[in-house]
Every structure is written in C-alpha cells, then in structure tokens.
C-alpha cells in the first residue's frame, strides 16, 4: 500500500499476493471458509438477493466461529476480485446518520428529505443507488460522535448559520457513511469540515475519512475525500480558549502509542499544520472531548465556536 496525495492510501497494482493453499494444514480451513462464502455469494448473485455480513455469519456460527473471520474473508474476496462489496451482493450494516439541506431518491423510488431539523435520517444502505440529489448547502460537517451530532440538531445548527449538511459515522465510520461523504463531495463539490475530539482516536477517525484505511485501500477511489479540512477540536484551541486543565483527560499508554504511530504516517509529513497540532497534543499529554466546550457555556459549540471558526477560516 502506498500513500498518494490525491487519493489517500491505495493499493499498488503490482502488490505482493497472499497465498492460501488447500494442501497446507494451516491454511486449509481458511481456504474452505473462503469457498463456502464464495458459494454463498454465487447463489446471491444468481438469485439477485442480498445479505449483510451478519446474515452470513449467523447462517453458520459454528463453522465461522466469529464475525471478524467472516469480515476478513469478505475483505479478501473483494480485494482479490477487485470489486466493491456491493457487487458481491453483500450489504454493510449502516450506523451513520445524515441531516440538513439534502434530499434524494433511493434506488426503490423512496423520496428522502433530510431537511426536517428535529430528526436525522439513517445513511442509505445502497449509496451507489441513490439519485436526484438536491442541496443548497454551503458546506458539509462530519461530526465524530452521535451525542454532539444530536446536540447540534437540537440547536438547529443546519439552518442557523447557513444551510449545511451534517453527517456522523458515530465513531469509526462504516462503509456506507464513507461512501455517502464521497458521493456528496462528487455531486456538490462543497467544502467538508470535520469536528472531532482532540485526542488520537479522533484524529485517526478523521484520517479514515480523508485518507482511507489500510484494510479498504483497494477501494480508496470510492471512499476517500482528500480535500477534507480539520475544523476542530484543535489541540491549540484548548490553550486559546483557556479551557481549564481539570476538565481535560490525561493520556493513557494506549493514547501515547496511537499518537506516536499517527505522527509517523506518510500523510502527516505533507500536513505541516496538522503536525504542529499533534506535537502540541504530545507535549501536553492531555486530551479533550468536544463536550469540554460546555464548560464555557452550554451552547458555546453552536453559538460561538463553530460560527467563528467558519467565518474566520479557523480550519487546517
């Protein structure tokens, strides 16, 4: 896998292959499971039916042993055949939400309007099939956590400042949420900002949206949006806003390890401003959730922080 600025992490064409042999005691069970899943895929393609990864696992839990075994084999098959998971008739379970100035038609003809501000719409399970996308949004905001997303919805953030689209993958984003972010960017070409916790985990999630993940690098062209900008919560914001030290959380050993590994990644080298922020985080050994802004005032995030950032270009 190599890093390419315009695409993110992508698989190189002449990559090394992984051998799974039927005559080797260690890889024979994996070979058998792979054939089993391939036969299930073949039947689904023939009958034009679909299943989720969970459906496949629950069709024979004793045989597969765990969900991760199924997930890894499906990734391998998708990578080997160089086709997206949906072409294998395997659906990803969706956990993401979308709200704001957006309407579209689903593959089966259902019209979806995300503009009703009180509730969010679940990200569609077939992103490739949606059409007639209409939006007057000026920007898109990716929110790391569900709680922050709901809070911004309650504060009517999508309409107050200027029309926008808000999306959350509720933590590490699933495939459909990433596909939707990419589809919206391809369709509307509007700026995309991320609102994450100021901790290594938040930075990691943001990197998945922007540069992709190693496990899905063979699908990078459909999934990554290299133009994504880091809006907040920046480690430098904590000092600038005089956030009290007692509301910040000390680093764990795991946080330190994750941050060190992110700092070594090839894409951080071409982001000097990000590099600086990660150095601030590493030096302070403190992390902050977006919720720390409530220590300033209960609606500080939607009333002061985000409007100021967006108006004065406070992103990286």
Coordinates of C-alpha atoms in Angstrom, one line a residue:
X1 CA 0.0 0.0 0.0
X2 CA 1.3 3.4 -0.8
X3 CA 0.1 7.0 0.0
X4 CA -0.9 9.2 -2.9
X5 CA -1.8 12.8 -2.1
X6 CA -4.8 12.9 -4.4
X7 CA -6.3 9.5 -3.4
X8 CA -5.1 8.7 0.1
X9 CA -3.9 5.2 1.0
X10 CA -4.2 3.0 -2.1
X11 CA -3.1 -0.5 -3.1
X12 CA -0.3 -0.6 -5.7
X13 CA -1.1 -2.5 -8.9
X14 CA 1.7 -5.0 -8.6
X15 CA 1.4 -5.8 -4.9
X16 CA 2.5 -9.0 -3.2
X17 CA 0.0 -11.8 -3.1
X18 CA -1.2 -13.8 -0.1
X19 CA -1.3 -17.5 -0.8
X20 CA -4.0 -19.7 0.6
X21 CA -3.4 -23.4 -0.2
X22 CA -5.6 -26.4 0.1
X23 CA -2.8 -28.8 0.9
X24 CA -1.3 -26.9 3.8
X25 CA -2.7 -27.7 7.2
X26 CA -2.5 -24.1 8.4
X27 CA -4.4 -22.5 5.6
X28 CA -6.8 -25.3 4.5
X29 CA -9.6 -24.2 7.0
X30 CA -9.3 -20.7 5.6
X31 CA -9.4 -22.0 2.1
X32 CA -12.6 -24.0 2.9
X33 CA -14.3 -21.0 4.5
X34 CA -13.4 -18.8 1.6
X35 CA -15.0 -21.3 -0.8
X36 CA -18.1 -21.5 1.4
X37 CA -18.5 -17.7 1.3
X38 CA -17.8 -17.6 -2.4
X39 CA -20.6 -20.2 -3.0
X40 CA -23.0 -18.1 -0.9
X41 CA -22.1 -15.0 -2.9
X42 CA -22.6 -17.0 -6.2
X43 CA -26.1 -18.1 -5.1
X44 CA -27.0 -14.5 -4.1
X45 CA -25.8 -13.1 -7.4
X46 CA -27.7 -15.8 -9.3
X47 CA -31.0 -15.1 -7.4
X48 CA -30.4 -11.3 -7.2
X49 CA -30.7 -11.4 -3.4
X50 CA -28.6 -9.5 -0.8
X51 CA -27.3 -10.3 2.7
X52 CA -25.4 -8.4 5.4
X53 CA -22.1 -9.7 6.8
X54 CA -24.0 -10.5 10.0
X55 CA -26.5 -12.6 8.0
X56 CA -23.6 -14.6 6.5
X57 CA -22.1 -15.2 10.0
X58 CA -25.4 -16.2 11.5
X59 CA -26.1 -18.7 8.7
X60 CA -23.5 -21.0 10.4
X61 CA -22.0 -19.5 13.6
X62 CA -20.3 -22.8 14.5
X63 CA -18.5 -23.0 11.2
X64 CA -17.3 -19.4 11.1
X65 CA -16.5 -19.1 14.8
X66 CA -16.7 -15.3 14.9
X67 CA -17.9 -12.3 13.0
X68 CA -14.4 -11.0 12.4
X69 CA -13.5 -14.2 10.5
X70 CA -16.4 -13.5 8.0
X71 CA -15.4 -9.8 7.8
X72 CA -11.8 -10.6 6.9
X73 CA -12.7 -13.2 4.3
X74 CA -15.2 -10.8 2.6
X75 CA -12.5 -8.1 2.5
X76 CA -10.0 -10.6 1.0
X77 CA -12.6 -11.7 -1.7
X78 CA -13.5 -8.1 -2.5
X79 CA -9.8 -7.3 -2.8
X80 CA -8.9 -10.4 -4.8
X81 CA -11.7 -9.8 -7.4
X82 CA -11.0 -6.0 -7.3
X83 CA -14.7 -5.2 -7.0
X84 CA -16.7 -3.3 -4.3
X85 CA -18.5 -5.3 -1.6
X86 CA -21.9 -4.4 -3.0
X87 CA -21.1 -6.2 -6.3
X88 CA -20.7 -9.3 -4.2
X89 CA -24.3 -8.7 -3.1
X90 CA -23.1 -8.1 0.5
X91 CA -24.6 -5.2 2.2
X92 CA -22.9 -3.3 5.0
X93 CA -25.0 -2.6 8.1
X94 CA -25.4 1.2 8.3
X95 CA -24.9 3.0 11.6
X96 CA -24.4 6.6 10.3
X97 CA -26.8 9.5 10.3
X98 CA -27.3 12.4 7.9
X99 CA -29.2 15.7 8.4
X100 CA -29.5 19.2 6.9
X101 CA -30.1 20.6 3.5
X102 CA -30.3 17.5 1.4
X103 CA -33.0 15.4 -0.4
X104 CA -32.6 12.4 -2.7
X105 CA -34.4 9.4 -4.2
X106 CA -33.4 5.9 -3.1
X107 CA -33.0 3.0 -5.5
X108 CA -36.5 1.7 -4.9
X109 CA -38.1 5.2 -5.6
X110 CA -38.5 6.3 -1.9
X111 CA -38.0 10.1 -1.7
X112 CA -35.9 11.1 1.3
X113 CA -35.8 14.6 2.7
X114 CA -33.2 15.3 5.4
X115 CA -34.2 18.9 5.9
X116 CA -36.7 18.3 8.8
X117 CA -34.4 19.5 11.5
X118 CA -35.6 17.6 14.6
X119 CA -34.6 14.1 13.4
X120 CA -31.7 12.7 11.4
X121 CA -32.0 10.2 8.6
X122 CA -30.1 6.9 8.6
X123 CA -27.4 6.7 5.9
X124 CA -28.9 4.6 3.0
X125 CA -27.7 1.0 2.7
X126 CA -27.2 1.4 -1.1
X127 CA -25.4 4.7 -1.5
X128 CA -24.5 3.9 -5.2
X129 CA -28.2 3.6 -6.0
X130 CA -29.4 7.0 -4.7
X131 CA -30.2 9.6 -7.4
X132 CA -31.8 13.1 -7.8
X133 CA -29.6 14.6 -5.1
X134 CA -30.6 18.2 -4.3
X135 CA -28.9 20.5 -1.9
X136 CA -28.3 24.2 -1.3
X137 CA -25.7 23.5 1.4
X138 CA -22.7 25.8 1.6
X139 CA -20.6 23.2 3.4
X140 CA -20.6 19.7 5.0
X141 CA -19.7 19.0 8.6
X142 CA -18.6 15.5 9.6
X143 CA -19.2 15.0 13.4
X144 CA -17.3 12.2 15.2
X145 CA -19.9 11.5 17.9
X146 CA -23.6 10.9 17.9
X147 CA -24.1 13.0 21.1
X148 CA -22.5 16.1 19.6
X149 CA -24.4 15.5 16.3
X150 CA -27.8 15.3 18.2
X151 CA -26.8 18.4 20.2
X152 CA -26.2 20.4 17.0
X153 CA -29.5 19.1 15.6
X154 CA -31.3 20.3 18.7
X155 CA -29.7 23.8 18.3
X156 CA -30.9 23.9 14.7
X157 CA -27.3 24.3 13.5
X158 CA -28.0 23.2 10.0
X159 CA -30.2 26.2 9.3
X160 CA -29.0 28.9 11.7
X161 CA -25.6 29.8 10.2
X162 CA -26.1 28.9 6.6
X163 CA -27.6 25.8 5.0
X164 CA -25.3 22.8 5.5
X165 CA -25.3 19.0 5.6
X166 CA -24.2 17.2 8.8
X167 CA -23.1 13.6 8.9
X168 CA -21.9 11.3 11.7
X169 CA -20.4 7.8 11.4
X170 CA -21.0 7.5 15.2
X171 CA -17.3 6.8 15.9
X172 CA -15.2 4.9 13.3
X173 CA -17.3 5.3 10.2
X174 CA -18.9 2.3 8.4
X175 CA -18.5 1.8 4.6
X176 CA -21.9 3.4 3.7
X177 CA -21.1 6.6 5.7
X178 CA -17.8 6.9 3.9
X179 CA -19.4 6.2 0.5
X180 CA -22.0 8.9 1.2
X181 CA -19.4 11.5 2.1
X182 CA -17.6 10.8 -1.1
X183 CA -20.8 10.8 -3.2
X184 CA -21.9 14.2 -1.7
X185 CA -18.5 15.6 -2.4
X186 CA -18.5 14.3 -6.0
X187 CA -22.0 15.7 -6.5
X188 CA -21.8 19.2 -4.9
X189 CA -18.0 19.9 -4.6
X190 CA -18.6 21.9 -1.4
X191 CA -16.1 22.3 1.5
X192 CA -16.0 19.4 4.0
X193 CA -15.0 20.0 7.6
X194 CA -14.6 17.6 10.5
X195 CA -15.5 18.1 14.1
X196 CA -13.6 15.5 16.3
X197 CA -12.4 15.1 19.8
X198 CA -8.9 16.5 20.4
X199 CA -7.4 13.0 21.0
X200 CA -5.5 10.4 19.0
X201 CA -8.7 8.4 18.4
X202 CA -10.5 11.5 16.9
X203 CA -7.5 12.2 14.6
X204 CA -7.5 8.6 13.5
X205 CA -11.2 8.7 12.5
X206 CA -10.6 12.0 10.6
X207 CA -7.7 10.3 8.7
X208 CA -10.0 7.4 7.7
X209 CA -12.5 9.9 6.1
X210 CA -9.6 11.9 4.4
X211 CA -7.0 9.3 3.5
X212 CA -8.8 6.0 3.9
X213 CA -7.8 2.9 5.9
X214 CA -5.3 0.1 5.1
X215 CA -8.0 -2.6 5.1
X216 CA -10.0 -0.8 2.4
X217 CA -7.1 0.6 0.4
X218 CA -8.2 -1.3 -2.7
X219 CA -11.4 0.8 -2.7
X220 CA -9.7 4.1 -1.9
X221 CA -11.0 5.7 -5.2
X222 CA -14.7 5.4 -4.0
X223 CA -14.1 6.2 -0.3
X224 CA -11.6 8.9 0.4
X225 CA -12.0 12.7 0.2
X226 CA -8.5 14.2 0.4
X227 CA -10.0 17.8 0.5
X228 CA -11.4 17.3 4.0
X229 CA -10.3 20.0 6.5
X230 CA -9.8 19.7 10.2
X231 CA -12.1 22.3 11.8
X232 CA -12.0 21.3 15.5
X233 CA -11.5 20.5 18.2
X234 CA -7.8 21.5 17.7
X235 CA -5.3 21.0 20.5
X236 CA -4.3 24.7 20.0
X237 CA -7.9 25.7 20.7
X238 CA -7.7 24.4 24.2
X239 CA -5.0 26.9 25.1
X240 CA -6.5 29.7 23.0
X241 CA -9.9 29.4 24.8
X242 CA -8.3 29.0 28.2
X243 CA -10.0 25.6 28.8
X244 CA -9.5 24.7 32.5
X245 CA -6.9 21.9 33.0
X246 CA -9.3 20.0 35.3
X247 CA -11.8 19.3 32.5
X248 CA -9.1 17.7 30.3
X249 CA -8.3 14.0 30.4
X250 CA -4.7 12.7 30.9
X251 CA -3.3 10.4 28.2
X252 CA -3.2 6.7 28.7
X253 CA -0.3 4.5 27.5
X254 CA -2.5 3.4 24.6
X255 CA -3.1 7.1 23.6
X256 CA 0.6 7.8 23.6
X257 CA 1.2 4.7 21.3
X258 CA -1.6 5.7 18.9
X259 CA -0.4 9.3 18.6
X260 CA 3.2 8.2 18.0
X261 CA 2.0 5.8 15.2
X262 CA -0.1 8.6 13.6
X263 CA 2.8 11.0 13.7
X264 CA 4.9 8.5 11.7
X265 CA 2.3 8.1 8.9
X266 CA 3.3 9.4 5.4
X267 CA 0.4 11.8 5.0
X268 CA 1.3 13.7 8.2
X269 CA 4.5 14.7 6.6
X270 CA 2.6 16.7 3.9
X271 CA 0.4 18.4 6.5
X272 CA 2.8 20.7 8.5
X273 CA -0.1 22.4 10.4
X274 CA -1.5 19.0 11.5
X275 CA 2.0 18.0 12.5
X276 CA 2.2 21.1 14.8
X277 CA -1.2 20.3 16.4
X278 CA -0.1 16.7 17.1
X279 CA 3.1 18.0 18.7
X280 CA 1.0 20.2 21.0
X281 CA -1.1 17.2 21.9
X282 CA 2.0 15.0 22.5
X283 CA 3.7 17.7 24.7
X284 CA 0.6 18.3 26.9
X285 CA -0.2 14.6 27.2
X286 CA -3.8 15.7 27.6
X287 CA -6.9 15.0 25.5
X288 CA -10.3 16.7 25.3
X289 CA -13.7 15.7 24.2
X290 CA -15.8 18.2 22.2
X291 CA -18.1 18.4 25.3
X292 CA -15.4 20.4 27.2
X293 CA -16.7 23.5 25.4
X294 CA -19.8 23.3 27.6
X295 CA -17.5 24.3 30.5
X296 CA -17.6 27.8 28.8
X297 CA -21.3 27.8 28.2
X298 CA -24.0 25.2 27.4
X299 CA -24.4 26.3 23.8
X300 CA -20.9 27.5 23.2
X301 CA -20.3 25.0 20.4
X302 CA -23.1 26.0 18.1
X303 CA -23.4 29.7 19.2
X304 CA -19.7 30.8 19.3
X305 CA -17.2 28.1 18.4
X306 CA -18.4 26.8 15.1
X307 CA -19.7 30.2 13.7
X308 CA -16.4 31.9 14.5
X309 CA -14.3 29.1 13.0
X310 CA -16.3 29.0 9.8
X311 CA -16.4 32.8 9.4
X312 CA -12.7 33.4 10.1
X313 CA -11.3 30.3 8.4
X314 CA -10.1 28.5 11.6
X315 CA -9.5 25.2 9.9
X316 CA -6.4 23.2 8.8

